[in-house]
mmCIF file of C-alpha atoms in Angstrom:
data_model
loop_
_atom_site.group_PDB
_atom_site.id
_atom_site.type_symbol
_atom_site.label_atom_id
_atom_site.label_comp_id
_atom_site.label_asym_id
_atom_site.label_seq_id
_atom_site.Cartn_x
_atom_site.Cartn_y
_atom_site.Cartn_z
ATOM 1 C CA MET A 1 80.092 85.800 85.245
ATOM 2 C CA PRO A 2 82.098 84.639 83.499
ATOM 3 C CA TYR A 3 85.519 85.715 84.986
ATOM 4 C CA ILE A 4 88.737 85.296 82.744
ATOM 5 C CA ASN A 5 92.191 85.607 83.973
ATOM 6 C CA VAL A 6 95.099 85.998 81.502
ATOM 7 C CA ARG A 7 98.447 85.364 82.892
ATOM 8 C CA LEU A 8 101.553 86.457 80.641
ATOM 9 C CA THR A 9 105.119 87.489 81.351
ATOM 10 C CA ARG A 10 105.551 91.196 81.391
ATOM 11 C CA LYS A 11 107.244 92.176 78.071
ATOM 12 C CA ASP A 12 106.202 95.440 76.683
ATOM 13 C CA ILE A 13 102.409 94.609 76.289
ATOM 14 C CA THR A 14 100.928 97.982 75.250
ATOM 15 C CA THR A 15 97.651 99.466 76.494
ATOM 16 C CA GLU A 16 96.114 99.035 73.105
ATOM 17 C CA GLN A 17 97.050 95.341 73.081
ATOM 18 C CA LYS A 18 95.380 94.855 76.642
ATOM 19 C CA ALA A 19 92.350 96.834 75.215
ATOM 20 C CA GLN A 20 92.298 94.466 71.984
ATOM 21 C CA ILE A 21 92.542 91.354 74.296
ATOM 22 C CA VAL A 22 89.664 92.416 76.414
ATOM 23 C CA ARG A 23 87.501 93.193 73.290
ATOM 24 C CA GLU A 24 88.158 89.859 71.539
ATOM 25 C CA ILE A 25 87.721 87.840 74.613
ATOM 26 C CA THR A 26 84.564 89.475 75.546
ATOM 27 C CA ALA A 27 83.346 88.914 71.967
ATOM 28 C CA THR A 28 84.036 85.224 72.308
ATOM 29 C CA MET A 29 82.046 84.992 75.348
ATOM 30 C CA GLN A 30 79.215 86.777 73.619
ATOM 31 C CA SER A 31 79.229 84.885 70.369
ATOM 32 C CA VAL A 32 79.900 81.338 71.638
ATOM 33 C CA LEU A 33 78.110 81.379 74.915
ATOM 34 C CA GLY A 34 75.561 84.328 74.504
ATOM 35 C CA LYS A 35 76.920 86.196 77.399
ATOM 36 C CA ARG A 36 76.096 89.895 77.810
ATOM 37 C CA PRO A 37 79.370 92.001 77.696
ATOM 38 C CA GLU A 38 78.405 93.603 81.106
ATOM 39 C CA SER A 39 78.644 90.198 82.774
ATOM 40 C CA VAL A 40 82.100 89.470 81.288
ATOM 41 C CA HIS A 41 85.387 90.241 83.438
ATOM 42 C CA VAL A 42 88.966 89.786 81.853
ATOM 43 C CA VAL A 43 91.954 90.274 84.350
ATOM 44 C CA ILE A 44 95.428 90.536 82.853
ATOM 45 C CA ASP A 45 98.196 89.475 85.326
ATOM 46 C CA GLU A 46 101.703 90.781 84.053
ATOM 47 C CA ILE A 47 104.223 88.506 85.484
ATOM 48 C CA ASP A 48 107.923 89.212 85.826
ATOM 49 C CA PRO A 49 109.866 86.995 83.628
ATOM 50 C CA GLU A 50 111.983 86.162 86.738
ATOM 51 C CA ASN A 51 108.990 84.627 88.261
ATOM 52 C CA TRP A 52 107.864 82.625 85.363
ATOM 53 C CA GLY A 53 109.715 79.219 85.360
ATOM 54 C CA TYR A 54 109.307 77.135 82.254
ATOM 55 C CA ALA A 55 111.176 73.755 81.393
ATOM 56 C CA GLY A 56 113.011 73.938 84.806
ATOM 57 C CA GLU A 57 114.493 77.542 84.399
ATOM 58 C CA LEU A 58 113.394 81.219 84.917
ATOM 59 C CA THR A 59 112.100 82.723 81.708
ATOM 60 C CA SER A 60 114.427 85.690 82.462
ATOM 61 C CA VAL A 61 117.555 83.393 82.381
ATOM 62 C CA HIS A 62 116.057 81.708 79.079
ATOM 63 C CA ARG A 63 115.575 85.009 77.412
ATOM 64 C CA LYS A 64 119.184 86.244 78.306
ATOM 65 C CA ARG A 65 120.583 83.233 76.739
ATOM 66 C CA GLN A 66 118.446 83.713 73.623
ATOM 67 C CA GLY A 67 119.999 87.277 73.437
ATOM 68 C CA MET B 1 100.424 71.200 81.618
ATOM 69 C CA PRO B 2 100.952 71.081 84.454
ATOM 70 C CA TYR B 3 100.668 74.623 85.567
ATOM 71 C CA ILE B 4 101.932 75.522 89.350
ATOM 72 C CA ASN B 5 101.361 78.833 91.160
ATOM 73 C CA VAL B 6 103.442 79.427 94.076
ATOM 74 C CA ARG B 7 102.098 82.535 96.229
ATOM 75 C CA LEU B 8 104.199 83.721 99.055
ATOM 76 C CA THR B 9 104.794 87.021 100.887
ATOM 77 C CA ARG B 10 107.637 89.289 99.470
ATOM 78 C CA LYS B 11 110.419 89.189 101.687
ATOM 79 C CA ASP B 12 113.688 89.276 100.179
ATOM 80 C CA ILE B 13 113.394 86.059 98.035
ATOM 81 C CA THR B 14 116.554 86.028 95.823
ATOM 82 C CA THR B 15 116.628 85.118 92.096
ATOM 83 C CA GLU B 16 118.583 82.007 92.973
ATOM 84 C CA GLN B 17 115.983 80.995 95.409
ATOM 85 C CA LYS B 18 113.289 81.424 92.697
ATOM 86 C CA ALA B 19 115.458 79.386 90.248
ATOM 87 C CA GLN B 20 115.883 76.547 92.821
ATOM 88 C CA ILE B 21 112.233 76.334 93.477
ATOM 89 C CA VAL B 22 111.453 76.145 89.667
ATOM 90 C CA ARG B 23 114.159 73.525 89.348
ATOM 91 C CA GLU B 24 112.823 71.415 92.264
ATOM 92 C CA ILE B 25 109.082 71.608 91.446
ATOM 93 C CA THR B 26 109.653 70.760 87.793
ATOM 94 C CA ALA B 27 111.919 67.812 88.875
ATOM 95 C CA THR B 28 109.009 66.560 91.171
ATOM 96 C CA MET B 29 106.479 66.817 88.303
ATOM 97 C CA GLN B 30 109.096 64.732 86.105
ATOM 98 C CA SER B 31 109.920 61.980 88.914
ATOM 99 C CA VAL B 32 106.373 61.620 90.226
ATOM 100 C CA LEU B 33 104.228 62.114 87.168
ATOM 101 C CA GLY B 34 106.499 61.523 84.322
ATOM 102 C CA LYS B 35 106.135 65.031 82.857
ATOM 103 C CA ARG B 36 108.379 66.545 80.333
ATOM 104 C CA PRO B 37 110.117 69.691 81.817
ATOM 105 C CA GLU B 38 109.040 71.415 78.745
ATOM 106 C CA SER B 39 105.472 70.913 79.686
ATOM 107 C CA VAL B 40 105.894 72.258 83.337
ATOM 108 C CA HIS B 41 105.115 75.989 84.038
ATOM 109 C CA VAL B 42 105.821 77.418 87.577
ATOM 110 C CA VAL B 43 104.633 81.030 88.285
ATOM 111 C CA ILE B 44 105.784 82.579 91.632
ATOM 112 C CA ASP B 45 103.551 85.420 92.919
ATOM 113 C CA GLU B 46 105.226 87.729 95.529
ATOM 114 C CA ILE B 47 102.658 89.300 97.713
ATOM 115 C CA ASP B 48 103.114 92.407 99.718
ATOM 116 C CA PRO B 49 102.824 91.470 103.460
ATOM 117 C CA GLU B 50 100.297 94.226 103.783
ATOM 118 C CA ASN B 51 97.935 92.154 101.364
ATOM 119 C CA TRP B 52 98.363 88.853 103.000
ATOM 120 C CA GLY B 53 95.944 88.403 105.898
ATOM 121 C CA TYR B 54 96.652 85.459 108.451
ATOM 122 C CA ALA B 55 94.597 84.772 111.778
ATOM 123 C CA GLY B 56 92.587 87.903 111.380
ATOM 124 C CA GLU B 57 95.499 90.422 110.737
ATOM 125 C CA LEU B 58 97.896 91.689 108.161
ATOM 126 C CA THR B 59 101.021 89.896 107.987
ATOM 127 C CA SER B 60 102.804 93.394 107.911
ATOM 128 C CA VAL B 61 101.340 94.025 111.269
ATOM 129 C CA HIS B 62 102.013 90.825 112.606
ATOM 130 C CA ARG B 63 105.762 91.034 111.445
ATOM 131 C CA LYS B 64 106.080 94.625 113.010
ATOM 132 C CA ARG B 65 104.912 93.212 116.513
ATOM 133 C CA GLN B 66 107.374 90.294 116.051
ATOM 134 C CA GLY B 67 110.209 92.968 115.748
ATOM 135 C CA MET C 1 101.882 80.992 103.652
ATOM 136 C CA PRO C 2 103.038 79.917 101.145
ATOM 137 C CA TYR C 3 100.019 78.673 99.138
ATOM 138 C CA ILE C 4 100.949 76.296 96.124
ATOM 139 C CA ASN C 5 98.258 75.487 93.630
ATOM 140 C CA VAL C 6 99.254 72.639 91.238
ATOM 141 C CA ARG C 7 96.822 72.421 88.150
ATOM 142 C CA LEU C 8 97.028 69.341 85.834
ATOM 143 C CA THR C 9 94.726 67.257 83.702
ATOM 144 C CA ARG C 10 92.953 64.438 85.429
ATOM 145 C CA LYS C 11 94.513 61.255 84.155
ATOM 146 C CA ASP C 12 94.747 58.407 86.800
ATOM 147 C CA ILE C 13 96.900 60.315 89.265
ATOM 148 C CA THR C 14 97.096 58.094 92.371
ATOM 149 C CA THR C 15 96.600 59.172 95.935
ATOM 150 C CA GLU C 16 100.138 58.029 96.451
ATOM 151 C CA GLN C 17 101.379 60.326 93.793
ATOM 152 C CA LYS C 18 99.433 63.345 95.431
ATOM 153 C CA ALA C 19 100.960 62.585 98.670
ATOM 154 C CA GLN C 20 104.403 62.500 97.041
ATOM 155 C CA ILE C 21 103.806 65.918 95.225
ATOM 156 C CA VAL C 22 102.830 67.233 98.641
ATOM 157 C CA ARG C 23 105.818 65.986 100.356
ATOM 158 C CA GLU C 24 108.175 66.970 97.758
ATOM 159 C CA ILE C 25 106.879 70.692 97.322
ATOM 160 C CA THR C 26 106.684 71.167 101.051
ATOM 161 C CA ALA C 27 110.220 70.098 101.415
ATOM 162 C CA THR C 28 111.301 72.451 98.656
ATOM 163 C CA MET C 29 109.673 75.290 100.639
ATOM 164 C CA GLN C 30 111.440 74.176 103.712
ATOM 165 C CA SER C 31 114.886 73.585 102.175
ATOM 166 C CA VAL C 32 114.972 76.779 99.893
ATOM 167 C CA LEU C 33 112.924 79.341 101.917
ATOM 168 C CA GLY C 34 113.148 77.906 105.390
ATOM 169 C CA LYS C 35 109.430 77.638 105.759
ATOM 170 C CA ARG C 36 107.839 75.587 108.469
ATOM 171 C CA PRO C 37 105.948 72.547 106.960
ATOM 172 C CA GLU C 38 102.916 73.723 109.040
ATOM 173 C CA SER C 39 102.810 77.003 107.270
ATOM 174 C CA VAL C 40 102.760 75.288 103.629
ATOM 175 C CA HIS C 41 99.517 74.674 101.653
ATOM 176 C CA VAL C 42 99.481 72.729 98.446
ATOM 177 C CA VAL C 43 96.217 72.356 96.631
ATOM 178 C CA ILE C 44 95.873 70.114 93.658
ATOM 179 C CA ASP C 45 93.444 70.773 90.931
ATOM 180 C CA GLU C 46 92.517 67.878 88.688
ATOM 181 C CA ILE C 47 91.227 69.283 85.488
ATOM 182 C CA ASP C 48 88.995 67.364 83.055
ATOM 183 C CA PRO C 49 91.150 67.021 79.818
ATOM 184 C CA GLU C 50 87.906 68.376 77.887
ATOM 185 C CA ASN C 51 88.532 71.568 79.927
ATOM 186 C CA TRP C 52 92.205 72.116 79.228
ATOM 187 C CA GLY C 53 93.045 73.672 75.825
ATOM 188 C CA TYR C 54 96.497 73.549 74.510
ATOM 189 C CA ALA C 55 97.628 74.634 71.061
ATOM 190 C CA GLY C 56 94.185 75.574 70.083
ATOM 191 C CA GLU C 57 92.508 72.289 70.861
ATOM 192 C CA LEU C 58 91.030 70.339 73.614
ATOM 193 C CA THR C 59 93.494 67.945 75.397
ATOM 194 C CA SER C 60 90.736 65.299 75.074
ATOM 195 C CA VAL C 61 90.661 65.575 71.299
ATOM 196 C CA HIS C 62 94.491 65.709 71.120
ATOM 197 C CA ARG C 63 94.677 62.604 73.279
ATOM 198 C CA LYS C 64 92.018 60.746 71.190
ATOM 199 C CA ARG C 65 94.200 61.469 68.129
ATOM 200 C CA GLN C 66 97.413 60.228 69.794
ATOM 201 C CA GLY C 67 95.238 56.978 70.355
ATOM 202 C CA MET D 1 102.928 81.155 78.549
ATOM 203 C CA PRO D 2 100.300 82.494 78.468
ATOM 204 C CA TYR D 3 98.008 80.710 80.752
ATOM 205 C CA ILE D 4 94.309 81.691 80.511
ATOM 206 C CA ASN D 5 91.691 80.651 83.097
ATOM 207 C CA VAL D 6 88.003 80.805 82.067
ATOM 208 C CA ARG D 7 85.554 80.501 85.123
ATOM 209 C CA LEU D 8 81.940 80.334 84.388
ATOM 210 C CA THR D 9 78.937 78.634 85.915
ATOM 211 C CA ARG D 10 78.073 75.062 84.755
ATOM 212 C CA LYS D 11 75.000 75.379 82.595
ATOM 213 C CA ASP D 12 75.144 72.994 79.754
ATOM 214 C CA ILE D 13 78.195 74.321 78.001
ATOM 215 C CA THR D 14 79.012 71.819 75.239
ATOM 216 C CA THR D 15 82.124 70.194 74.195
ATOM 217 C CA GLU D 16 82.021 72.082 70.820
ATOM 218 C CA GLN D 17 81.468 75.466 72.803
ATOM 219 C CA LYS D 18 84.460 74.570 74.826
ATOM 220 C CA ALA D 19 86.515 73.897 71.704
ATOM 221 C CA GLN D 20 85.402 77.190 70.142
ATOM 222 C CA ILE D 21 86.376 79.234 73.155
ATOM 223 C CA VAL D 22 89.895 77.475 73.145
ATOM 224 C CA ARG D 23 90.224 78.175 69.299
ATOM 225 C CA GLU D 24 89.369 81.787 69.564
ATOM 226 C CA ILE D 25 91.235 82.771 72.775
ATOM 227 C CA THR D 26 94.359 81.054 71.268
ATOM 228 C CA ALA D 27 93.818 83.005 67.998
ATOM 229 C CA THR D 28 93.472 86.248 70.061
ATOM 230 C CA MET D 29 96.918 85.424 71.711
ATOM 231 C CA GLN D 30 98.512 84.788 68.246
ATOM 232 C CA SER D 31 97.096 87.909 66.474
ATOM 233 C CA VAL D 32 97.354 90.394 69.268
ATOM 234 C CA LEU D 33 100.663 89.186 70.908
ATOM 235 C CA GLY D 34 102.245 87.037 68.389
ATOM 236 C CA LYS D 35 102.159 84.015 70.580
ATOM 237 C CA ARG D 36 102.754 80.501 69.042
ATOM 238 C CA PRO D 37 99.644 78.472 69.691
ATOM 239 C CA GLU D 38 101.797 75.785 71.291
ATOM 240 C CA SER D 39 102.660 78.300 74.099
ATOM 241 C CA VAL D 40 98.954 79.015 74.837
ATOM 242 C CA HIS D 41 97.022 77.089 77.673
ATOM 243 C CA VAL D 42 93.408 77.674 78.245
ATOM 244 C CA VAL D 43 91.789 76.162 81.296
ATOM 245 C CA ILE D 44 87.916 76.172 81.738
ATOM 246 C CA ASP D 45 86.489 75.819 85.167
ATOM 247 C CA GLU D 46 82.787 74.923 85.283
ATOM 248 C CA ILE D 47 81.478 76.218 88.818
ATOM 249 C CA ASP D 48 78.265 74.734 90.171
ATOM 250 C CA PRO D 49 75.692 77.695 90.247
ATOM 251 C CA GLU D 50 75.257 76.889 93.997
ATOM 252 C CA ASN D 51 78.869 77.881 94.432
ATOM 253 C CA TRP D 52 78.862 81.150 92.440
ATOM 254 C CA GLY D 53 77.531 84.266 94.615
ATOM 255 C CA TYR D 54 76.408 87.428 92.866
ATOM 256 C CA ALA D 55 74.786 90.428 94.178
ATOM 257 C CA GLY D 56 74.745 88.833 97.697
ATOM 258 C CA GLU D 57 73.030 85.620 96.738
ATOM 259 C CA LEU D 58 73.720 82.232 95.187
ATOM 260 C CA THR D 59 73.262 82.012 91.425
ATOM 261 C CA SER D 60 71.262 78.729 91.781
ATOM 262 C CA VAL D 61 68.735 80.785 94.037
ATOM 263 C CA HIS D 62 68.758 83.737 91.528
ATOM 264 C CA ARG D 63 68.093 81.345 88.544
ATOM 265 C CA LYS D 64 65.267 79.490 90.445
ATOM 266 C CA ARG D 65 63.533 82.798 91.106
ATOM 267 C CA GLN D 66 64.013 83.659 87.365
ATOM 268 C CA GLY D 67 62.104 80.301 86.559
ATOM 269 C CA MET E 1 84.794 93.904 90.396
ATOM 270 C CA PRO E 2 85.617 92.690 93.040
ATOM 271 C CA TYR E 3 86.085 88.980 92.492
ATOM 272 C CA ILE E 4 86.586 86.874 95.520
ATOM 273 C CA ASN E 5 87.576 83.153 95.490
ATOM 274 C CA VAL E 6 87.002 81.084 98.685
ATOM 275 C CA ARG E 7 88.898 77.673 98.536
ATOM 276 C CA LEU E 8 88.097 75.138 101.352
ATOM 277 C CA THR E 9 88.212 71.401 101.719
ATOM 278 C CA ARG E 10 84.851 69.602 100.813
ATOM 279 C CA LYS E 11 83.332 68.567 104.258
ATOM 280 C CA ASP E 12 79.407 68.952 104.458
ATOM 281 C CA ILE E 13 79.277 72.554 103.797
ATOM 282 C CA THR E 14 75.615 73.253 103.396
ATOM 283 C CA THR E 15 73.800 75.291 100.780
ATOM 284 C CA GLU E 16 72.694 77.753 103.671
ATOM 285 C CA GLN E 17 76.293 78.031 104.750
ATOM 286 C CA LYS E 18 77.358 78.911 101.174
ATOM 287 C CA ALA E 19 74.539 81.504 101.022
ATOM 288 C CA GLN E 20 75.632 83.019 104.358
ATOM 289 C CA ILE E 21 79.273 83.329 103.319
ATOM 290 C CA VAL E 22 78.220 84.952 100.021
ATOM 291 C CA ARG E 23 76.011 87.269 101.959
ATOM 292 C CA GLU E 24 78.534 88.316 104.607
ATOM 293 C CA ILE E 25 81.491 88.762 102.101
ATOM 294 C CA THR E 26 79.378 90.806 99.847
ATOM 295 C CA ALA E 27 78.344 92.944 102.852
ATOM 296 C CA THR E 28 81.984 93.472 103.863
ATOM 297 C CA MET E 29 82.797 94.655 100.282
ATOM 298 C CA GLN E 30 79.907 97.133 100.659
ATOM 299 C CA SER E 31 80.587 98.473 104.074
ATOM 300 C CA VAL E 32 84.425 98.770 103.779
ATOM 301 C CA LEU E 33 84.937 99.747 100.168
ATOM 302 C CA GLY E 34 81.589 101.053 99.229
ATOM 303 C CA LYS E 35 81.003 98.457 96.480
ATOM 304 C CA ARG E 36 77.602 97.820 95.012
ATOM 305 C CA PRO E 37 76.441 94.213 95.677
ATOM 306 C CA GLU E 38 75.768 93.745 91.933
ATOM 307 C CA SER E 39 79.684 94.323 91.393
ATOM 308 C CA VAL E 40 80.588 91.580 93.717
ATOM 309 C CA HIS E 41 81.239 87.869 92.763
ATOM 310 C CA VAL E 42 82.037 85.294 95.289
ATOM 311 C CA VAL E 43 83.174 81.801 93.981
ATOM 312 C CA ILE E 44 83.421 78.899 96.373
ATOM 313 C CA ASP E 45 85.864 75.982 95.352
ATOM 314 C CA GLU E 46 85.265 72.913 97.385
ATOM 315 C CA ILE E 47 88.456 70.901 97.158
ATOM 316 C CA ASP E 48 88.570 67.227 97.811
ATOM 317 C CA PRO E 49 90.490 66.611 101.258
ATOM 318 C CA GLU E 50 92.797 64.110 99.229
ATOM 319 C CA ASN E 51 93.996 67.189 96.987
ATOM 320 C CA TRP E 52 94.664 69.641 99.825
ATOM 321 C CA GLY E 53 98.189 69.100 101.329
ATOM 322 C CA TYR E 54 99.110 70.672 104.512
ATOM 323 C CA ALA E 55 102.281 70.316 106.668
ATOM 324 C CA GLY E 56 103.566 67.841 104.168
ATOM 325 C CA GLU E 57 100.604 65.452 104.099
ATOM 326 C CA LEU E 58 97.162 65.075 102.584
ATOM 327 C CA THR E 59 94.342 66.530 104.581
ATOM 328 C CA SER E 60 92.470 63.123 103.990
ATOM 329 C CA VAL E 61 95.282 61.181 105.687
ATOM 330 C CA HIS E 62 95.375 63.788 108.553
ATOM 331 C CA ARG E 63 91.777 63.573 109.210
ATOM 332 C CA LYS E 64 91.849 59.829 109.165
ATOM 333 C CA ARG E 65 94.525 59.689 111.836
ATOM 334 C CA GLN E 66 92.408 62.230 113.917
ATOM 335 C CA GLY E 67 89.514 59.802 113.730
ATOM 336 C CA MET F 1 92.457 76.190 104.959
ATOM 337 C CA PRO F 2 90.476 78.036 103.918
ATOM 338 C CA TYR F 3 92.428 80.289 101.442
ATOM 339 C CA ILE F 4 90.461 83.369 100.331
ATOM 340 C CA ASN F 5 91.727 85.492 97.365
ATOM 341 C CA VAL F 6 90.298 89.062 97.021
ATOM 342 C CA ARG F 7 90.833 90.668 93.662
ATOM 343 C CA LEU F 8 89.847 94.241 93.096
ATOM 344 C CA THR F 9 91.166 97.284 91.112
ATOM 345 C CA ARG F 10 93.864 99.404 92.722
ATOM 346 C CA LYS F 11 92.119 102.714 93.716
ATOM 347 C CA ASP F 12 93.406 104.078 97.060
ATOM 348 C CA ILE F 13 92.457 101.218 99.139
ATOM 349 C CA THR F 14 94.084 102.083 102.621
ATOM 350 C CA THR F 15 95.920 99.703 104.822
ATOM 351 C CA GLU F 16 92.959 100.111 107.391
ATOM 352 C CA GLN F 17 90.684 98.874 104.740
ATOM 353 C CA LYS F 18 92.772 96.049 104.115
ATOM 354 C CA ALA F 19 92.878 95.191 107.703
ATOM 355 C CA GLN F 20 89.136 95.580 108.127
ATOM 356 C CA ILE F 21 88.486 93.214 105.161
ATOM 357 C CA VAL F 22 90.808 90.520 106.674
ATOM 358 C CA ARG F 23 89.093 90.862 110.012
ATOM 359 C CA GLU F 24 85.546 90.636 108.690
ATOM 360 C CA ILE F 25 86.412 87.577 106.263
ATOM 361 C CA THR F 26 88.265 85.810 109.017
ATOM 362 C CA ALA F 27 85.283 86.412 111.253
ATOM 363 C CA THR F 28 82.972 84.989 108.642
ATOM 364 C CA MET F 29 84.735 81.828 108.282
ATOM 365 C CA GLN F 30 84.883 81.511 112.046
ATOM 366 C CA SER F 31 81.088 82.227 112.669
ATOM 367 C CA VAL F 32 79.604 80.272 109.644
ATOM 368 C CA LEU F 33 82.188 77.365 109.269
ATOM 369 C CA GLY F 34 83.703 77.312 112.772
ATOM 370 C CA LYS F 35 87.251 77.767 111.428
ATOM 371 C CA ARG F 36 89.926 78.670 113.750
ATOM 372 C CA PRO F 37 91.391 82.182 112.748
ATOM 373 C CA GLU F 38 94.900 80.616 112.662
ATOM 374 C CA SER F 39 93.674 78.478 109.613
ATOM 375 C CA VAL F 40 92.325 81.346 107.439
ATOM 376 C CA HIS F 41 94.515 82.967 104.884
ATOM 377 C CA VAL F 42 93.063 86.108 103.080
ATOM 378 C CA VAL F 43 95.244 87.331 100.075
ATOM 379 C CA ILE F 44 94.327 90.761 98.441
ATOM 380 C CA ASP F 45 95.372 91.324 94.754
ATOM 381 C CA GLU F 46 95.299 95.031 93.793
ATOM 382 C CA ILE F 47 94.893 95.023 89.961
ATOM 383 C CA ASP F 48 95.976 97.978 87.944
ATOM 384 C CA PRO F 49 92.586 99.374 86.318
ATOM 385 C CA GLU F 50 94.438 99.236 82.958
ATOM 386 C CA ASN F 51 94.484 95.324 83.510
ATOM 387 C CA TRP F 52 90.879 94.831 84.376
ATOM 388 C CA GLY F 53 88.530 94.511 81.379
ATOM 389 C CA TYR F 54 84.721 94.897 82.070
ATOM 390 C CA ALA F 55 81.925 95.015 79.508
ATOM 391 C CA GLY F 56 84.463 94.918 76.725
ATOM 392 C CA GLU F 57 86.690 97.713 77.763
ATOM 393 C CA LEU F 58 89.629 98.557 80.149
ATOM 394 C CA THR F 59 88.476 99.885 83.562
ATOM 395 C CA SER F 60 90.896 102.773 83.094
ATOM 396 C CA VAL F 61 89.238 103.833 79.955
ATOM 397 C CA HIS F 62 85.739 103.588 81.653
ATOM 398 C CA ARG F 63 86.713 105.689 84.553
ATOM 399 C CA LYS F 64 88.420 108.366 82.377
ATOM 400 C CA ARG F 65 85.151 108.584 80.559
ATOM 401 C CA GLN F 66 83.260 108.822 83.733
ATOM 402 C CA GLY F 67 85.624 111.725 84.804
#
């Protein structure tokens, strides 16, 4: 414990950004709850924009319209 | 809120079908719970049939046997 | 399959509303993807507003401020 | 988007700690990925120690043994 | 890793049954994938039958009809 | 019901291993809870090691260091 799942749309998120997200969320668990880093799991799910619907439409459609 | 996650096996689900699922689930949240569409997230996970076990066997095996 | 998980904050959602959500999402799977109703699972998670953070604050705090 | 789910065992986590976790994770999404706070959802699931198994045993049993 | 989430309807599942599920799933990860037990997390979510829809209706309604 | 989600990092898990995991977890639900196999769904999510953070770093980085 704890297990943290981060779900976001796949749009050029770099390896370094993933590493930074893991570092910061692990640090939050440590500073706020006193959790040992070795007990913290952070899993990032990169979702295809075509599979994430928001406000009734696919994000891929929304982004195409935004140009 | 709300956040809706739809998990189904990947078998030629078209973009239009995804868009229709998002439209209809968003409309359900609006009509039943009065939610604003801009507050509704619908995420579709397409799972490889080899990764979905049902009745003790992989769906990929089940489908091959069904021909 | 499919498995649909609906996550929303707990705020007096009635049994009838839950039944209506299940009916409508099951009907969507049937009409859009041709799924048999007996293959559709819809699980509703009611989350305490104090456990759902949005825009950097707890929903319970946000709702108190809204009065 | 993004949607972040934090799962941890229920052991006297205060409202202020929840608020701090939401603040920090939202700030991480903003600083690392440039996400607007209004697009970030953080949901905390507090799991009964009797329902979280680790290393083959229930956490409730593990904690009792630890005294 | 791995993280296993077991979702089932709440219907008098005893502590011993939970312990047995955790033991067996952990043993499966060990025997099939060679995972160390200390790397295996098994989280059991007990869902209110009123919150689990199946075949278009709430399980609570289905069970009442079954007597 | 029940629905079981197995999340693990993608590292040459064979089809036969997936089939064995599904068989064993389904057998556990049957022997411990008396569930019919036809009611048991087991979904395996294979996560890219670069997307699974543990002890503050990406598993891909950790594994490279382990050689």
